[in-house]
Amino acid sequence: EVQLLESGGDLVQPGGSLRLSCAASGFTFSNYAMNWVRQTPGKGLEWVSAITASGAGTYYPDSVRGRFTVSRDNSENTLYLQMNSLRAEDTAVYYCAKDKASSGSYGFDSWGQGTLVTVSS
Amino acid sequence: DIQMTQSPSTLSASVGDRVTITCRASQSINSWLAWYQQKPGKAPNLLIYKASSLESGVPSRFSGSESGTEFTLTISSLQPDDFATYYCQQYNSYSLTFGGGTKVEIK
């Protein structure tokens, strides 16, 4: 059974940093692209980052490019999201999501339970 | 960036109804569209990928279709477990975007 377990969410001040982790199990982690998706409480979904299976390719929307960095450790089956220069509008539940593909995307077929990031003074 | 316009934002329906939800892309996405179902407090669940391919384990009452840049999710006979919020997502380019969501409510 595929399991994705996020951790690292916390209350942080504007301008601060946070690192999220996602521990994966139940599948061959190194074969699949991985993503981070966030959801503001009561609102819709926003894709935050993607990383190819090998880790060679990383992708971001304009809203977080230059502030967030996605990485992975295929030996530890773990996905990371380093978030710097955090803003109030980054407040959301952050999900890690497994892609059906190794690169590009065919849709996210497994999701974690989410971790809450709150940016506030 | 490719924009996804999803409609309606809310839909009231009864058990047994046929339900359709539409997403329109701002430009061609070459069938690279997925549909998700999300229930309160839970992560989304993949229903359809590549516009019309049913994800494994998803009931056959769910189906997806496309016509140009317009994509449709159809639930052939709405079941009590189907009351949820549905999202489309395009992945034609690595600037993935979601639609705004459609909440399916009990009529």
PDB file of C-alpha atoms in Angstrom:
ATOM      1  CA  GLU A   1       0.000   0.000   0.000  1.00  0.00           C
ATOM      2  CA  VAL A   2       1.334   3.409  -0.962  1.00  0.00           C
ATOM      3  CA  GLN A   3       1.850   5.694   2.024  1.00  0.00           C
ATOM      4  CA  LEU A   4       2.976   9.307   2.030  1.00  0.00           C
ATOM      5  CA  LEU A   5       3.532  10.968   5.391  1.00  0.00           C
ATOM      6  CA  GLU A   6       4.235  14.705   5.510  1.00  0.00           C
ATOM      7  CA  SER A   7       5.819  16.467   8.441  1.00  0.00           C
ATOM      8  CA  GLY A   8       7.370  19.818   9.297  1.00  0.00           C
ATOM      9  CA  GLY A   9       4.361  22.098   9.207  1.00  0.00           C
ATOM     10  CA  ASP A  10       4.410  24.825  11.835  1.00  0.00           C
ATOM     11  CA  LEU A  11       3.634  28.432  12.717  1.00  0.00           C
ATOM     12  CA  VAL A  12       6.324  30.713  11.293  1.00  0.00           C
ATOM     13  CA  GLN A  13       6.724  34.472  11.080  1.00  0.00           C
ATOM     14  CA  PRO A  14       6.637  36.320   7.750  1.00  0.00           C
ATOM     15  CA  GLY A  15      10.061  36.220   6.153  1.00  0.00           C
ATOM     16  CA  GLY A  16      10.918  32.993   7.932  1.00  0.00           C
ATOM     17  CA  SER A  17      11.834  29.563   6.607  1.00  0.00           C
ATOM     18  CA  LEU A  18      10.476  26.057   6.976  1.00  0.00           C
ATOM     19  CA  ARG A  19      11.370  22.641   5.613  1.00  0.00           C
ATOM     20  CA  LEU A  20       8.695  20.077   4.902  1.00  0.00           C
ATOM     21  CA  SER A  21       9.378  16.366   4.533  1.00  0.00           C
ATOM     22  CA  CYS A  22       7.375  13.561   2.974  1.00  0.00           C
ATOM     23  CA  ALA A  23       8.294   9.975   3.831  1.00  0.00           C
ATOM     24  CA  ALA A  24       7.221   7.517   1.150  1.00  0.00           C
ATOM     25  CA  SER A  25       6.637   3.785   1.373  1.00  0.00           C
ATOM     26  CA  GLY A  26       4.839   0.998  -0.464  1.00  0.00           C
ATOM     27  CA  PHE A  27       6.239   1.750  -3.919  1.00  0.00           C
ATOM     28  CA  THR A  28       9.574   2.195  -5.703  1.00  0.00           C
ATOM     29  CA  PHE A  29      10.070   5.845  -4.836  1.00  0.00           C
ATOM     30  CA  SER A  30      12.921   6.400  -7.313  1.00  0.00           C
ATOM     31  CA  ASN A  31      10.656   5.489 -10.260  1.00  0.00           C
ATOM     32  CA  TYR A  32       8.138   8.304  -9.913  1.00  0.00           C
ATOM     33  CA  ALA A  33       7.950  12.065 -10.141  1.00  0.00           C
ATOM     34  CA  MET A  34       6.725  13.742  -6.975  1.00  0.00           C
ATOM     35  CA  ASN A  35       4.871  16.957  -6.311  1.00  0.00           C
ATOM     36  CA  TRP A  36       3.817  19.384  -3.608  1.00  0.00           C
ATOM     37  CA  VAL A  37       0.300  20.820  -3.729  1.00  0.00           C
ATOM     38  CA  ARG A  38      -1.185  23.275  -1.250  1.00  0.00           C
ATOM     39  CA  GLN A  39      -4.698  24.190  -0.246  1.00  0.00           C
ATOM     40  CA  THR A  40      -5.729  27.289   1.620  1.00  0.00           C
ATOM     41  CA  PRO A  41      -8.330  26.438   4.266  1.00  0.00           C
ATOM     42  CA  GLY A  42     -11.716  26.452   2.607  1.00  0.00           C
ATOM     43  CA  LYS A  43     -10.260  27.217  -0.812  1.00  0.00           C
ATOM     44  CA  GLY A  44      -8.968  25.413  -3.883  1.00  0.00           C
ATOM     45  CA  LEU A  45      -5.824  23.549  -4.815  1.00  0.00           C
ATOM     46  CA  GLU A  46      -2.555  25.078  -6.020  1.00  0.00           C
ATOM     47  CA  TRP A  47       0.365  23.098  -7.412  1.00  0.00           C
ATOM     48  CA  VAL A  48       3.580  24.231  -5.703  1.00  0.00           C
ATOM     49  CA  SER A  49       6.418  22.149  -7.141  1.00  0.00           C
ATOM     50  CA  ALA A  50       7.384  19.030  -9.049  1.00  0.00           C
ATOM     51  CA  ILE A  51      10.539  16.948  -9.223  1.00  0.00           C
ATOM     52  CA  THR A  52      11.320  14.207 -11.690  1.00  0.00           C
ATOM     53  CA  ALA A  53      12.057  10.645 -10.557  1.00  0.00           C
ATOM     54  CA  SER A  54      15.815  11.117 -10.765  1.00  0.00           C
ATOM     55  CA  GLY A  55      15.709  14.559  -9.204  1.00  0.00           C
ATOM     56  CA  ALA A  56      17.328  16.128 -12.234  1.00  0.00           C
ATOM     57  CA  GLY A  57      14.323  18.282 -13.109  1.00  0.00           C
ATOM     58  CA  THR A  58      12.500  20.652 -10.775  1.00  0.00           C
ATOM     59  CA  TYR A  59       9.567  22.898 -11.603  1.00  0.00           C
ATOM     60  CA  TYR A  60       7.637  25.685  -9.850  1.00  0.00           C
ATOM     61  CA  PRO A  61       4.820  28.149 -10.485  1.00  0.00           C
ATOM     62  CA  ASP A  62       5.657  31.842 -10.504  1.00  0.00           C
ATOM     63  CA  SER A  63       4.095  32.278  -7.041  1.00  0.00           C
ATOM     64  CA  VAL A  64       6.906  30.351  -5.301  1.00  0.00           C
ATOM     65  CA  ARG A  65       9.789  30.283  -7.812  1.00  0.00           C
ATOM     66  CA  GLY A  66      12.964  31.632  -6.204  1.00  0.00           C
ATOM     67  CA  ARG A  67      11.607  31.087  -2.681  1.00  0.00           C
ATOM     68  CA  PHE A  68      10.818  27.367  -2.566  1.00  0.00           C
ATOM     69  CA  THR A  69      13.128  24.478  -3.434  1.00  0.00           C
ATOM     70  CA  VAL A  70      12.006  20.887  -3.929  1.00  0.00           C
ATOM     71  CA  SER A  71      14.458  18.013  -3.506  1.00  0.00           C
ATOM     72  CA  ARG A  72      14.432  14.295  -2.905  1.00  0.00           C
ATOM     73  CA  ASP A  73      16.615  11.597  -1.395  1.00  0.00           C
ATOM     74  CA  ASN A  74      15.912   8.392  -3.281  1.00  0.00           C
ATOM     75  CA  SER A  75      18.078   6.391  -0.881  1.00  0.00           C
ATOM     76  CA  GLU A  76      15.857   7.493   2.014  1.00  0.00           C
ATOM     77  CA  ASN A  77      12.545   7.523   0.068  1.00  0.00           C
ATOM     78  CA  THR A  78      11.939  11.086   1.179  1.00  0.00           C
ATOM     79  CA  LEU A  79      10.725  14.240  -0.560  1.00  0.00           C
ATOM     80  CA  TYR A  80      11.514  17.712   0.760  1.00  0.00           C
ATOM     81  CA  LEU A  81      10.264  21.250   0.297  1.00  0.00           C
ATOM     82  CA  GLN A  82      12.480  24.072   1.551  1.00  0.00           C
ATOM     83  CA  MET A  83      10.393  27.229   1.911  1.00  0.00           C
ATOM     84  CA  ASN A  84      12.144  30.580   2.389  1.00  0.00           C
ATOM     85  CA  SER A  85      10.918  34.179   2.573  1.00  0.00           C
ATOM     86  CA  LEU A  86       7.511  32.949   3.663  1.00  0.00           C
ATOM     87  CA  ARG A  87       4.500  35.210   3.240  1.00  0.00           C
ATOM     88  CA  ALA A  88       1.043  35.252   4.802  1.00  0.00           C
ATOM     89  CA  GLU A  89      -0.384  33.985   1.500  1.00  0.00           C
ATOM     90  CA  ASP A  90       1.727  30.817   1.821  1.00  0.00           C
ATOM     91  CA  THR A  91      -0.504  29.744   4.716  1.00  0.00           C
ATOM     92  CA  ALA A  92      -2.072  26.454   3.647  1.00  0.00           C
ATOM     93  CA  VAL A  93      -2.186  22.708   4.078  1.00  0.00           C
ATOM     94  CA  TYR A  94       0.690  21.247   2.066  1.00  0.00           C
ATOM     95  CA  TYR A  95       0.267  17.831   0.468  1.00  0.00           C
ATOM     96  CA  CYS A  96       2.896  15.681  -1.159  1.00  0.00           C
ATOM     97  CA  ALA A  97       1.576  13.748  -4.116  1.00  0.00           C
ATOM     98  CA  LYS A  98       2.966  10.882  -6.160  1.00  0.00           C
ATOM     99  CA  ASP A  99       2.705  11.166  -9.928  1.00  0.00           C
ATOM    100  CA  LYS A 100       1.738   8.292 -12.181  1.00  0.00           C
ATOM    101  CA  ALA A 101       4.781   9.168 -14.353  1.00  0.00           C
ATOM    102  CA  SER A 102       8.549   9.329 -13.876  1.00  0.00           C
ATOM    103  CA  SER A 103       8.759  12.685 -15.638  1.00  0.00           C
ATOM    104  CA  GLY A 104       6.101  14.951 -17.004  1.00  0.00           C
ATOM    105  CA  SER A 105       2.792  14.191 -15.383  1.00  0.00           C
ATOM    106  CA  TYR A 106      -0.098  11.804 -15.798  1.00  0.00           C
ATOM    107  CA  GLY A 107      -1.945  12.863 -12.682  1.00  0.00           C
ATOM    108  CA  PHE A 108      -1.387  12.408  -8.966  1.00  0.00           C
ATOM    109  CA  ASP A 109      -2.479   8.933  -7.905  1.00  0.00           C
ATOM    110  CA  SER A 110      -1.495   9.025  -4.230  1.00  0.00           C
ATOM    111  CA  TRP A 111      -1.536  11.865  -1.713  1.00  0.00           C
ATOM    112  CA  GLY A 112      -0.385  12.325   1.855  1.00  0.00           C
ATOM    113  CA  GLN A 113      -2.655  13.533   4.645  1.00  0.00           C
ATOM    114  CA  GLY A 114      -1.202  17.059   4.529  1.00  0.00           C
ATOM    115  CA  THR A 115       0.733  19.276   6.940  1.00  0.00           C
ATOM    116  CA  LEU A 116      -0.395  22.765   7.970  1.00  0.00           C
ATOM    117  CA  VAL A 117       1.885  25.759   7.451  1.00  0.00           C
ATOM    118  CA  THR A 118       0.780  28.999   9.077  1.00  0.00           C
ATOM    119  CA  VAL A 119       2.641  32.216   8.322  1.00  0.00           C
ATOM    120  CA  SER A 120       1.731  34.876  10.848  1.00  0.00           C
ATOM    121  CA  SER A 121       3.333  37.296  13.279  1.00  0.00           C
TER     122      SER A 121
ATOM    123  CA  ASP B   1       0.033  30.106 -17.862  1.00  0.00           C
ATOM    124  CA  ILE B   2      -2.879  27.904 -18.864  1.00  0.00           C
ATOM    125  CA  GLN B   3      -6.088  28.828 -17.044  1.00  0.00           C
ATOM    126  CA  MET B   4      -8.743  26.240 -16.215  1.00  0.00           C
ATOM    127  CA  THR B   5     -12.308  27.537 -15.925  1.00  0.00           C
ATOM    128  CA  GLN B   6     -14.497  25.037 -14.084  1.00  0.00           C
ATOM    129  CA  SER B   7     -18.300  25.183 -13.933  1.00  0.00           C
ATOM    130  CA  PRO B   8     -20.578  25.193 -12.120  1.00  0.00           C
ATOM    131  CA  SER B   9     -18.977  26.140  -8.798  1.00  0.00           C
ATOM    132  CA  THR B  10     -21.858  24.491  -6.932  1.00  0.00           C
ATOM    133  CA  LEU B  11     -24.283  21.856  -8.084  1.00  0.00           C
ATOM    134  CA  SER B  12     -27.343  20.531  -6.230  1.00  0.00           C
ATOM    135  CA  ALA B  13     -28.427  17.040  -7.227  1.00  0.00           C
ATOM    136  CA  SER B  14     -30.285  13.982  -5.968  1.00  0.00           C
ATOM    137  CA  VAL B  15     -29.196  10.388  -5.654  1.00  0.00           C
ATOM    138  CA  GLY B  16     -29.600   8.738  -9.038  1.00  0.00           C
ATOM    139  CA  ASP B  17     -29.149  11.943 -11.039  1.00  0.00           C
ATOM    140  CA  ARG B  18     -26.779  12.205 -13.978  1.00  0.00           C
ATOM    141  CA  VAL B  19     -24.266  14.927 -13.198  1.00  0.00           C
ATOM    142  CA  THR B  20     -21.869  16.752 -15.515  1.00  0.00           C
ATOM    143  CA  ILE B  21     -19.035  19.102 -14.574  1.00  0.00           C
ATOM    144  CA  THR B  22     -17.110  21.073 -17.163  1.00  0.00           C
ATOM    145  CA  CYS B  23     -13.599  22.488 -17.392  1.00  0.00           C
ATOM    146  CA  ARG B  24     -12.455  24.752 -20.177  1.00  0.00           C
ATOM    147  CA  ALA B  25      -8.744  25.290 -20.841  1.00  0.00           C
ATOM    148  CA  SER B  26      -7.458  28.649 -22.043  1.00  0.00           C
ATOM    149  CA  GLN B  27      -5.437  26.852 -24.735  1.00  0.00           C
ATOM    150  CA  SER B  28      -4.841  23.361 -26.058  1.00  0.00           C
ATOM    151  CA  ILE B  29      -3.670  20.866 -23.438  1.00  0.00           C
ATOM    152  CA  ASN B  30      -3.571  17.777 -25.670  1.00  0.00           C
ATOM    153  CA  SER B  31      -5.814  15.652 -23.417  1.00  0.00           C
ATOM    154  CA  TRP B  32      -3.491  16.165 -20.443  1.00  0.00           C
ATOM    155  CA  LEU B  33      -6.306  16.564 -17.945  1.00  0.00           C
ATOM    156  CA  ALA B  34      -7.149  14.840 -14.685  1.00  0.00           C
ATOM    157  CA  TRP B  35     -10.200  14.886 -12.434  1.00  0.00           C
ATOM    158  CA  TYR B  36     -10.084  14.562  -8.647  1.00  0.00           C
ATOM    159  CA  GLN B  37     -12.674  14.095  -5.911  1.00  0.00           C
ATOM    160  CA  GLN B  38     -12.100  15.644  -2.489  1.00  0.00           C
ATOM    161  CA  LYS B  39     -14.113  15.136   0.667  1.00  0.00           C
ATOM    162  CA  PRO B  40     -13.904  17.494   3.678  1.00  0.00           C
ATOM    163  CA  GLY B  41     -10.714  17.062   5.679  1.00  0.00           C
ATOM    164  CA  LYS B  42      -9.266  14.564   3.199  1.00  0.00           C
ATOM    165  CA  ALA B  43      -6.725  14.687   0.394  1.00  0.00           C
ATOM    166  CA  PRO B  44      -7.958  14.631  -3.204  1.00  0.00           C
ATOM    167  CA  ASN B  45      -8.454  11.292  -4.941  1.00  0.00           C
ATOM    168  CA  LEU B  46      -7.645  10.739  -8.624  1.00  0.00           C
ATOM    169  CA  LEU B  47     -10.668   9.686 -10.686  1.00  0.00           C
ATOM    170  CA  ILE B  48      -9.718  10.244 -14.338  1.00  0.00           C
ATOM    171  CA  TYR B  49      -6.407  10.889 -16.121  1.00  0.00           C
ATOM    172  CA  LYS B  50      -5.535  11.628 -19.741  1.00  0.00           C
ATOM    173  CA  ALA B  51      -9.015  13.166 -20.053  1.00  0.00           C
ATOM    174  CA  SER B  52     -10.903   9.857 -20.252  1.00  0.00           C
ATOM    175  CA  SER B  53      -8.882   7.063 -18.613  1.00  0.00           C
ATOM    176  CA  LEU B  54     -10.504   5.699 -15.472  1.00  0.00           C
ATOM    177  CA  GLU B  55      -8.104   5.332 -12.559  1.00  0.00           C
ATOM    178  CA  SER B  56      -7.896   1.842 -11.103  1.00  0.00           C
ATOM    179  CA  GLY B  57     -10.463   1.210  -8.383  1.00  0.00           C
ATOM    180  CA  VAL B  58     -12.723   4.099  -9.379  1.00  0.00           C
ATOM    181  CA  PRO B  59     -16.365   3.109 -10.020  1.00  0.00           C
ATOM    182  CA  SER B  60     -17.416   2.956 -13.656  1.00  0.00           C
ATOM    183  CA  ARG B  61     -20.191   5.501 -13.100  1.00  0.00           C
ATOM    184  CA  PHE B  62     -17.437   8.116 -13.417  1.00  0.00           C
ATOM    185  CA  SER B  63     -16.330   9.003 -16.939  1.00  0.00           C
ATOM    186  CA  GLY B  64     -14.405  11.749 -18.679  1.00  0.00           C
ATOM    187  CA  SER B  65     -14.644  13.187 -22.167  1.00  0.00           C
ATOM    188  CA  GLU B  66     -13.211  16.027 -24.201  1.00  0.00           C
ATOM    189  CA  SER B  67     -14.086  18.261 -27.102  1.00  0.00           C
ATOM    190  CA  GLY B  68     -11.263  20.573 -28.074  1.00  0.00           C
ATOM    191  CA  THR B  69     -10.404  22.579 -24.992  1.00  0.00           C
ATOM    192  CA  GLU B  70     -13.597  21.629 -23.132  1.00  0.00           C
ATOM    193  CA  PHE B  71     -13.487  18.673 -20.769  1.00  0.00           C
ATOM    194  CA  THR B  72     -16.377  16.987 -18.983  1.00  0.00           C
ATOM    195  CA  LEU B  73     -16.648  14.758 -15.941  1.00  0.00           C
ATOM    196  CA  THR B  74     -19.872  12.755 -15.868  1.00  0.00           C
ATOM    197  CA  ILE B  75     -21.313  10.781 -12.985  1.00  0.00           C
ATOM    198  CA  SER B  76     -23.929   8.557 -14.592  1.00  0.00           C
ATOM    199  CA  SER B  77     -25.990   7.893 -11.444  1.00  0.00           C
ATOM    200  CA  LEU B  78     -25.060   9.928  -8.399  1.00  0.00           C
ATOM    201  CA  GLN B  79     -24.507   7.872  -5.250  1.00  0.00           C
ATOM    202  CA  PRO B  80     -24.503   9.058  -1.604  1.00  0.00           C
ATOM    203  CA  ASP B  81     -20.715   8.643  -1.483  1.00  0.00           C
ATOM    204  CA  ASP B  82     -20.294  11.043  -4.423  1.00  0.00           C
ATOM    205  CA  PHE B  83     -21.281  14.226  -2.593  1.00  0.00           C
ATOM    206  CA  ALA B  84     -17.925  15.994  -2.552  1.00  0.00           C
ATOM    207  CA  THR B  85     -15.898  18.658  -4.328  1.00  0.00           C
ATOM    208  CA  TYR B  86     -14.436  17.894  -7.733  1.00  0.00           C
ATOM    209  CA  TYR B  87     -11.390  19.508  -9.346  1.00  0.00           C
ATOM    210  CA  CYS B  88      -9.915  19.353 -12.812  1.00  0.00           C
ATOM    211  CA  GLN B  89      -6.177  19.734 -13.363  1.00  0.00           C
ATOM    212  CA  GLN B  90      -4.193  20.308 -16.522  1.00  0.00           C
ATOM    213  CA  TYR B  91      -0.684  18.989 -16.902  1.00  0.00           C
ATOM    214  CA  ASN B  92       0.149  19.876 -20.465  1.00  0.00           C
ATOM    215  CA  SER B  93       3.101  21.937 -19.387  1.00  0.00           C
ATOM    216  CA  TYR B  94       5.109  22.151 -16.223  1.00  0.00           C
ATOM    217  CA  SER B  95       2.924  24.890 -14.911  1.00  0.00           C
ATOM    218  CA  LEU B  96       0.199  22.623 -13.669  1.00  0.00           C
ATOM    219  CA  THR B  97      -3.043  24.315 -12.797  1.00  0.00           C
ATOM    220  CA  PHE B  98      -6.250  23.257 -11.104  1.00  0.00           C
ATOM    221  CA  GLY B  99      -9.761  24.404 -11.807  1.00  0.00           C
ATOM    222  CA  GLY B 100     -11.630  26.279  -9.100  1.00  0.00           C
ATOM    223  CA  GLY B 101     -13.654  23.251  -8.005  1.00  0.00           C
ATOM    224  CA  THR B 102     -17.283  22.125  -8.132  1.00  0.00           C
ATOM    225  CA  LYS B 103     -19.082  21.288  -4.920  1.00  0.00           C
ATOM    226  CA  VAL B 104     -21.776  18.647  -5.448  1.00  0.00           C
ATOM    227  CA  GLU B 105     -24.437  19.069  -2.783  1.00  0.00           C
ATOM    228  CA  ILE B 106     -27.510  17.100  -1.837  1.00  0.00           C
ATOM    229  CA  LYS B 107     -30.666  18.593  -3.332  1.00  0.00           C
TER     230      LYS B 107
END
